[in-house]
Amino acid sequence: MRPFVYAVAASRVVFGRGSLKAQLEGEVAQLGAKRVLVITTPHQRDIGEEVSSLLGARFTALYSNATMHTPVEVTEDALKVVSEKNIDCLVAVGGGSTIGLAKALAYRTDLLQIVVPSTYAGSEATSILGQTEKGAKTTLVSPKVLPEVIVYDVDLTLTLPKVMSLTSGVNAIAHSIETLYSAKSNPFIDLLAVEGIQVMMRSLAKLGSEPDDIEARSDALYAAWACGMCLGNGGGTALHHKICHTIGGMLNTPHAETHAIVLPHALQYNYAYLNKDSRRNLGRAFGLAVNEEGGRDQLEREGVEMAQKIFDIVQNGGAPTSLAALGVKSSDLEPVAEAAAKAPYPNPAPLEGPRLLELLHRAHLGSRPV
Ligand code: NAD
């Protein structure tokens, strides 16, 4: 057994269909909060209004300007509401952007947070805050940003469009994949990572043809939690996350789509450099036989097969597979590669300029890994 450190930071989790209506107010009361700020994006303001009405006298204000990549200007604007209205608790209802704003506010104020995720990004389960300022996305880790309570209610995800469901689910899978080759992970979190990938892959395959399947949606939400716990507790950020943060920060591409496009190519880049434990776990996660004694050709084949499984889920469900479809130009690729290599995250494969650029070109073209 390899040496490891186990130290899990976890929120209270309330999981179940109908839990938002049945349990949110009780959860707020249990925290002793009296003045709640509900947070959403402009797109989800309606759901914010519904949630506000569940809070009775504790509802104080609704802030519905949460924005992708958590720009610091938006946080500063919301901070004014927090202070003017004497807020003592945040209830964030939405995807990673909404939860990101709650975390950014909690980082600055240490306010209590209850979050109700409506995508599979997994941010709710981590102590990580990503913020954008002047076109650069930076991340920090602080116990202050981990929400006190997460309420998972599948009903909130029923409106998530099919393409966003698939890309967001692949975003979750990325957390678990990079956990499985992180030196900061441990055998317990690795188990959760394998479980998260297996359940999410199965759910996404179903949602690609039946996006209204409640059981598959409920399983995807559970897998999102598992994958988020891996990101939060196993250090699951390597080259893939670095590239996505760089592209998102520099070019303001949508987060989930960027992950879904880059992940197959980033996994292929790294696979042949993984140790046996990581390959065994990935093989179990993707239901593929791994030959632990295989030579270089065998390793490359295994990496391609796993990358193809992810690519096919994205393509078969009609989600974009190329960075070009997100408006990225081929002239953007070199600056992205340079920026990604400048302050690299720990990564199994060495960061070699020409290989990195080749990875980006493949993701730009959207070609199936071969
Ligand atoms: P998002 O929150 O930006 O949502 C995208 C759009 O979909 C928004 O307009 C939103 O209102 C809408 N939406 C969300 N749920 C919906 C639903 N159920 N029905 C209809 N519309 C819905 O997307 P995301 O991918 O969840 O989050 C991306 C952000 O999360 C990025 O800023 C990323 O950096 C951050 N993130 C952070 C972490 C972390 O640990 N810090 C982890 C993952 C993602």
Coordinates of C-alpha atoms and ligand atoms in Angstrom, one line a residue:
M1 CA 0.0 0.0 0.0
R2 CA 1.3 3.4 -0.9
P3 CA 1.7 6.0 1.9
F4 CA -1.1 8.6 2.1
V5 CA -2.7 11.4 4.1
Y6 CA -6.5 11.2 4.7
A7 CA -8.2 14.5 5.7
V8 CA -11.6 15.0 4.3
A9 CA -13.4 18.3 4.4
A10 CA -17.1 17.7 4.0
S11 CA -20.4 19.5 4.2
R12 CA -23.7 18.2 5.6
V13 CA -25.5 16.6 2.6
V14 CA -29.3 16.3 2.2
F15 CA -30.0 14.2 -0.9
G16 CA -33.4 13.3 -2.2
R17 CA -36.2 14.2 -4.6
G18 CA -38.4 17.0 -3.1
S19 CA -35.8 17.9 -0.5
L20 CA -35.6 21.6 -1.6
K21 CA -39.3 22.2 -0.7
A22 CA -39.4 19.9 2.3
Q23 CA -36.1 20.6 4.0
L24 CA -34.5 23.9 3.0
E25 CA -36.2 26.1 5.6
G26 CA -35.4 23.6 8.3
E27 CA -31.8 23.6 7.3
V28 CA -31.6 27.4 7.4
A29 CA -33.3 27.3 10.9
Q30 CA -30.8 24.7 12.1
L31 CA -27.9 27.0 11.2
G32 CA -29.6 29.7 13.3
A33 CA -29.7 32.1 10.3
K34 CA -32.3 34.9 10.2
R35 CA -31.4 37.1 7.2
V36 CA -30.9 35.1 4.0
L37 CA -29.6 36.3 0.7
V38 CA -30.8 34.0 -2.2
I39 CA -28.3 33.9 -5.1
T40 CA -29.0 32.9 -8.8
T41 CA -27.9 33.8 -12.3
P42 CA -30.2 36.1 -14.3
H43 CA -31.4 32.9 -16.2
Q44 CA -32.5 31.2 -13.0
R45 CA -34.1 34.2 -11.3
D46 CA -37.5 32.5 -11.4
I47 CA -36.3 29.6 -9.4
G48 CA -34.6 32.1 -7.0
E49 CA -38.1 33.7 -6.5
E50 CA -39.6 30.2 -5.8
V51 CA -36.8 29.4 -3.3
S52 CA -37.2 32.8 -1.6
S53 CA -40.9 32.0 -1.0
L54 CA -39.8 28.8 0.8
L55 CA -37.9 30.8 3.4
G56 CA -40.7 32.7 5.1
A57 CA -39.6 35.6 7.2
R58 CA -35.9 34.6 6.9
F59 CA -35.9 35.7 3.2
T60 CA -34.2 39.1 3.0
A61 CA -33.0 39.7 -0.6
L62 CA -32.5 38.0 -4.0
Y63 CA -29.3 38.7 -5.9
S64 CA -29.7 37.3 -9.5
N65 CA -26.5 38.5 -11.2
A66 CA -24.2 35.5 -10.6
T67 CA -21.8 35.3 -13.6
M68 CA -19.7 32.6 -15.2
H69 CA -16.0 32.4 -13.9
T70 CA -16.9 34.5 -10.8
P71 CA -15.7 38.0 -11.9
V72 CA -14.4 40.0 -8.9
E73 CA -16.6 43.0 -9.9
V74 CA -19.8 40.9 -9.5
T75 CA -18.6 39.8 -6.1
E76 CA -17.9 43.4 -5.0
D77 CA -21.4 44.4 -6.2
A78 CA -23.1 41.5 -4.3
L79 CA -21.0 42.4 -1.2
K80 CA -22.8 45.8 -1.1
V81 CA -26.1 43.9 -0.8
V82 CA -24.7 41.7 2.0
S83 CA -23.7 44.6 4.0
E84 CA -26.7 46.9 3.3
K85 CA -29.2 44.1 4.2
N86 CA -27.2 42.7 7.1
I87 CA -27.2 39.2 5.6
D88 CA -26.2 36.3 7.9
C89 CA -26.7 33.3 5.4
L90 CA -26.4 32.7 1.7
V91 CA -28.6 30.3 -0.2
A92 CA -27.1 29.7 -3.7
V93 CA -29.4 27.9 -6.2
G94 CA -27.8 27.0 -9.5
G95 CA -24.7 25.7 -11.2
G96 CA -21.0 26.3 -10.5
S97 CA -21.3 30.0 -11.3
T98 CA -23.9 30.7 -8.7
I99 CA -22.2 28.6 -6.1
G100 CA -18.9 30.3 -7.1
L101 CA -20.4 33.7 -6.1
A102 CA -21.6 32.3 -2.8
K103 CA -18.1 31.0 -2.1
A104 CA -16.5 34.3 -3.1
L105 CA -18.8 36.1 -0.7
A106 CA -18.2 33.5 2.1
Y107 CA -14.4 33.9 1.5
R108 CA -14.7 37.6 2.2
T109 CA -17.2 37.5 5.0
D110 CA -17.2 33.9 6.5
L111 CA -21.0 33.8 6.0
L112 CA -22.9 30.6 6.3
Q113 CA -23.8 28.9 3.0
I114 CA -26.5 26.5 1.9
V115 CA -26.1 25.5 -1.7
V116 CA -28.6 23.8 -4.0
P117 CA -26.8 22.6 -7.1
S118 CA -28.6 22.4 -10.5
T119 CA -25.8 21.2 -12.6
Y120 CA -23.1 18.4 -12.2
A121 CA -20.0 20.7 -11.9
G122 CA -19.4 19.7 -8.2
S123 CA -18.2 23.0 -6.9
E124 CA -20.5 22.7 -3.9
A125 CA -18.3 19.9 -2.5
T126 CA -15.0 21.7 -2.6
S127 CA -13.1 24.3 -0.6
I128 CA -11.8 25.7 -3.9
L129 CA -12.7 29.1 -5.2
G130 CA -12.0 30.1 -8.7
Q131 CA -12.3 33.8 -9.6
T132 CA -11.5 36.0 -12.6
E133 CA -9.9 39.3 -12.7
K134 CA -8.6 41.2 -15.7
G135 CA -8.9 38.1 -18.0
A136 CA -7.0 35.7 -15.6
K137 CA -8.6 33.0 -13.6
T138 CA -6.9 32.1 -10.3
T139 CA -7.9 29.6 -7.7
L140 CA -7.5 29.5 -3.9
V141 CA -8.3 27.0 -1.3
S142 CA -9.9 28.0 2.0
P143 CA -12.1 26.2 4.6
K144 CA -14.2 29.4 4.6
V145 CA -15.6 28.7 1.1
L146 CA -16.8 25.1 1.8
P147 CA -20.6 25.3 2.2
E148 CA -22.1 24.3 5.5
V149 CA -25.0 22.4 3.8
I150 CA -25.7 21.0 0.3
V151 CA -29.2 20.1 -0.7
Y152 CA -29.4 17.8 -3.7
D153 CA -32.8 17.7 -5.3
V154 CA -33.1 16.1 -8.7
D155 CA -36.2 18.2 -9.5
L156 CA -33.9 21.2 -10.0
T157 CA -31.9 19.5 -12.7
L158 CA -34.9 18.5 -14.8
T159 CA -34.7 21.8 -16.7
L160 CA -31.0 21.4 -17.5
P161 CA -30.7 21.2 -21.3
K162 CA -29.4 17.9 -22.6
V163 CA -26.1 19.3 -24.0
M164 CA -25.4 21.2 -20.7
S165 CA -26.2 17.9 -18.8
L166 CA -23.7 16.0 -20.9
T167 CA -20.9 18.6 -20.7
S168 CA -21.4 19.3 -17.0
G169 CA -21.3 15.5 -16.4
V170 CA -18.0 15.3 -18.2
N171 CA -16.8 18.2 -16.1
A172 CA -17.5 16.1 -13.0
I173 CA -15.7 13.1 -14.6
A174 CA -12.6 15.3 -15.1
H175 CA -12.4 15.9 -11.4
S176 CA -12.3 12.1 -10.7
I177 CA -9.9 11.3 -13.5
E178 CA -7.4 13.8 -12.4
T179 CA -7.8 12.6 -8.8
L180 CA -6.9 9.1 -9.9
Y181 CA -3.5 10.4 -10.8
S182 CA -3.0 12.9 -8.1
A183 CA -0.2 12.3 -5.5
K184 CA -2.6 14.0 -3.0
S185 CA -5.3 11.3 -3.3
N186 CA -5.7 8.3 -1.1
P187 CA -7.2 4.8 -1.5
F188 CA -10.6 5.9 0.0
I189 CA -11.0 8.9 -2.3
D190 CA -9.8 6.8 -5.3
L191 CA -12.8 4.4 -4.6
L192 CA -15.1 7.4 -4.7
A193 CA -13.5 8.6 -8.0
V194 CA -14.0 5.2 -9.6
E195 CA -17.6 5.1 -8.4
G196 CA -18.2 8.7 -9.6
I197 CA -16.9 8.0 -13.1
Q198 CA -18.8 4.7 -13.4
V199 CA -22.1 6.1 -12.3
M200 CA -21.7 9.4 -14.3
M201 CA -20.7 7.5 -17.5
R202 CA -23.8 5.2 -17.2
S203 CA -26.1 8.1 -16.4
L204 CA -24.8 10.3 -19.3
A205 CA -25.2 7.4 -21.8
K206 CA -28.9 7.2 -20.7
L207 CA -29.4 11.0 -20.7
G208 CA -28.0 11.3 -24.2
S209 CA -31.1 9.5 -25.5
E210 CA -33.6 10.0 -22.6
P211 CA -32.8 13.4 -21.0
D212 CA -35.9 13.3 -18.8
D213 CA -35.1 10.0 -17.1
I214 CA -35.4 10.8 -13.4
E215 CA -33.4 7.8 -12.2
A216 CA -30.5 8.7 -14.5
R217 CA -30.7 12.3 -13.5
S218 CA -30.7 11.4 -9.8
D219 CA -27.7 9.1 -10.3
A220 CA -25.9 11.8 -12.2
L221 CA -26.4 14.2 -9.2
Y222 CA -25.1 11.6 -6.8
A223 CA -22.1 11.0 -9.1
A224 CA -21.6 14.8 -9.3
W225 CA -21.3 14.9 -5.5
A226 CA -18.8 11.9 -5.6
C227 CA -16.7 13.6 -8.2
G228 CA -16.8 17.0 -6.4
M229 CA -15.6 15.3 -3.2
C230 CA -12.7 13.9 -5.2
L231 CA -11.8 17.3 -6.5
G232 CA -12.1 18.8 -3.0
N233 CA -10.2 16.1 -1.2
G234 CA -7.9 14.3 -3.7
G235 CA -6.3 17.3 -5.4
G236 CA -7.8 16.4 -8.7
T237 CA -6.3 19.1 -10.8
A238 CA -3.6 18.4 -13.4
L239 CA -3.0 19.4 -17.0
H240 CA -6.7 19.1 -18.0
H241 CA -7.9 21.6 -15.4
K242 CA -5.0 23.9 -16.1
I243 CA -5.8 24.0 -19.8
C244 CA -9.5 24.6 -19.1
H245 CA -8.8 27.3 -16.6
T246 CA -6.4 29.0 -19.0
I247 CA -8.9 28.9 -21.9
G248 CA -11.8 30.0 -19.8
G249 CA -9.9 32.9 -18.2
M250 CA -8.3 34.1 -21.5
L251 CA -11.2 33.5 -23.9
N252 CA -14.3 33.4 -21.7
T253 CA -15.4 30.0 -23.1
P254 CA -18.3 28.2 -21.4
H255 CA -16.8 26.1 -18.6
A256 CA -18.6 22.8 -19.0
E257 CA -18.3 22.7 -22.8
T258 CA -14.6 23.5 -22.5
H259 CA -14.1 20.6 -20.1
A260 CA -16.0 18.2 -22.3
I261 CA -14.0 19.1 -25.4
V262 CA -10.5 19.0 -23.8
L263 CA -10.9 16.0 -21.4
P264 CA -10.4 13.1 -24.0
H265 CA -7.3 14.7 -25.4
A266 CA -5.8 15.5 -22.0
L267 CA -6.4 12.0 -20.8
Q268 CA -4.8 10.6 -23.9
Y269 CA -1.8 13.0 -23.3
N270 CA -1.2 11.6 -19.8
Y271 CA -2.2 7.9 -19.9
A272 CA 1.0 6.3 -21.0
Y273 CA 2.8 8.1 -18.0
L274 CA 0.4 6.8 -15.3
N275 CA 1.5 4.3 -12.7
K276 CA -0.2 0.9 -12.4
D277 CA -2.6 1.9 -9.6
S278 CA -3.9 4.8 -11.6
R279 CA -4.3 2.7 -14.7
R280 CA -6.0 -0.1 -12.8
N281 CA -8.5 2.4 -11.3
L282 CA -9.2 4.0 -14.6
G283 CA -9.7 0.6 -16.2
R284 CA -12.3 -0.2 -13.5
A285 CA -14.0 3.2 -13.9
F286 CA -14.4 2.9 -17.7
G287 CA -15.0 -0.9 -17.7
L288 CA -11.9 -1.6 -19.8
A289 CA -9.3 -4.3 -19.4
V290 CA -5.9 -2.9 -18.5
N291 CA -2.7 -4.9 -19.1
E292 CA -0.5 -3.9 -16.3
E293 CA 2.6 -5.4 -17.9
G294 CA 1.9 -3.9 -21.3
G295 CA 4.5 -2.0 -23.3
R296 CA 4.3 1.5 -24.7
D297 CA 2.0 0.5 -27.6
Q298 CA -0.4 -1.2 -25.3
L299 CA -0.5 1.8 -23.0
E300 CA -1.2 4.2 -25.9
R301 CA -4.0 1.9 -27.0
E302 CA -5.6 1.9 -23.6
G303 CA -5.4 5.6 -23.3
V304 CA -7.0 6.0 -26.7
E305 CA -9.9 3.6 -25.8
M306 CA -10.7 5.6 -22.6
A307 CA -10.5 8.9 -24.4
Q308 CA -12.8 7.6 -27.1
K309 CA -15.4 6.5 -24.5
I310 CA -15.6 10.1 -23.2
F311 CA -15.5 11.6 -26.7
D312 CA -18.3 9.4 -27.9
I313 CA -20.6 10.3 -25.0
V314 CA -20.2 14.0 -25.9
Q315 CA -20.5 13.6 -29.6
N316 CA -23.4 11.1 -29.6
G317 CA -25.4 13.4 -27.3
G318 CA -25.0 16.3 -29.8
A319 CA -22.6 18.4 -27.6
P320 CA -19.8 20.3 -29.2
T321 CA -16.5 18.4 -29.6
S322 CA -14.3 21.2 -30.9
L323 CA -12.9 24.4 -29.4
A324 CA -13.6 26.0 -32.8
A325 CA -17.3 25.5 -32.1
L326 CA -16.8 27.7 -29.0
G327 CA -15.3 30.5 -31.1
V328 CA -11.7 29.7 -30.3
K329 CA -9.4 30.6 -33.2
S330 CA -6.4 28.6 -34.2
S331 CA -4.3 31.7 -33.5
D332 CA -5.4 31.5 -29.9
L333 CA -3.8 28.1 -29.3
E334 CA -0.1 29.1 -29.0
P335 CA -0.8 31.8 -26.4
V336 CA -3.0 29.3 -24.5
A337 CA -0.2 26.6 -24.6
E338 CA 2.4 29.2 -23.4
A339 CA 0.1 30.4 -20.5
A340 CA -0.8 26.8 -19.5
A341 CA 2.9 25.8 -19.4
K342 CA 3.9 28.9 -17.4
A343 CA 2.5 27.9 -13.9
P344 CA 1.8 24.2 -14.5
Y345 CA -0.3 22.1 -12.1
P346 CA 1.5 18.8 -11.1
N347 CA 1.0 16.4 -14.0
P348 CA 2.0 12.8 -14.7
A349 CA 3.3 13.5 -18.3
P350 CA 6.0 16.2 -18.8
L351 CA 4.7 19.4 -20.4
E352 CA 6.4 19.4 -23.7
G353 CA 5.6 22.5 -25.9
P354 CA 5.0 20.7 -29.2
R355 CA 2.9 17.9 -27.6
L356 CA 0.8 20.4 -25.7
L357 CA 0.2 22.4 -28.9
E358 CA -0.8 19.1 -30.6
L359 CA -3.3 18.4 -27.8
L360 CA -4.8 21.8 -28.3
H361 CA -5.0 21.4 -32.1
R362 CA -6.8 18.1 -31.7
A363 CA -9.3 19.7 -29.2
H364 CA -9.6 22.7 -31.6
L365 CA -10.5 20.4 -34.6
G366 CA -12.7 18.2 -32.4
S367 CA -11.3 15.0 -33.9
R368 CA -12.0 11.6 -32.2
P369 CA -8.8 10.4 -30.4
V370 CA -6.9 7.8 -32.3
Ligands
NAD1 P1 -23.1 27.6 -14.8 O1 -23.4 27.7 -13.3 O2 -22.4 28.8 -15.4 O3 -24.5 27.5 -15.5 C1 -24.6 27.8 -17.0 C2 -26.0 28.3 -17.3 O4 -26.9 27.3 -17.1 C3 -26.4 29.5 -16.4 O5 -27.1 30.4 -17.1 C4 -27.3 28.8 -15.4 O6 -28.2 29.7 -14.8 C5 -27.9 27.7 -16.3 N1 -28.4 26.6 -15.5 C6 -27.8 26.0 -14.4 N2 -28.6 25.0 -14.0 C7 -29.7 25.0 -14.8 C8 -30.9 24.2 -14.8 N3 -31.0 23.1 -14.0 N4 -31.8 24.4 -15.7 C9 -31.6 25.4 -16.6 N5 -30.6 26.2 -16.6 C10 -29.6 26.0 -15.7 O7 -22.4 26.3 -15.2 P2 -21.5 25.2 -14.4 O8 -20.8 24.5 -15.5 O9 -22.3 24.5 -13.4 O10 -20.5 26.1 -13.6 C11 -19.3 26.7 -14.2 C12 -18.6 27.5 -13.1 O11 -18.4 26.7 -12.0 C13 -17.2 28.0 -13.6 O12 -17.0 29.3 -13.2 C14 -16.3 27.0 -12.9 O13 -15.0 27.6 -12.7 C15 -17.0 26.8 -11.6 N6 -16.6 25.5 -10.9 C16 -15.9 25.6 -9.8 C17 -15.5 24.4 -9.1 C18 -14.8 24.6 -7.8 O14 -14.6 23.6 -7.1 N7 -14.5 25.8 -7.4 C19 -15.8 23.2 -9.6 C20 -16.5 23.1 -10.8 C21 -16.9 24.3 -11.5

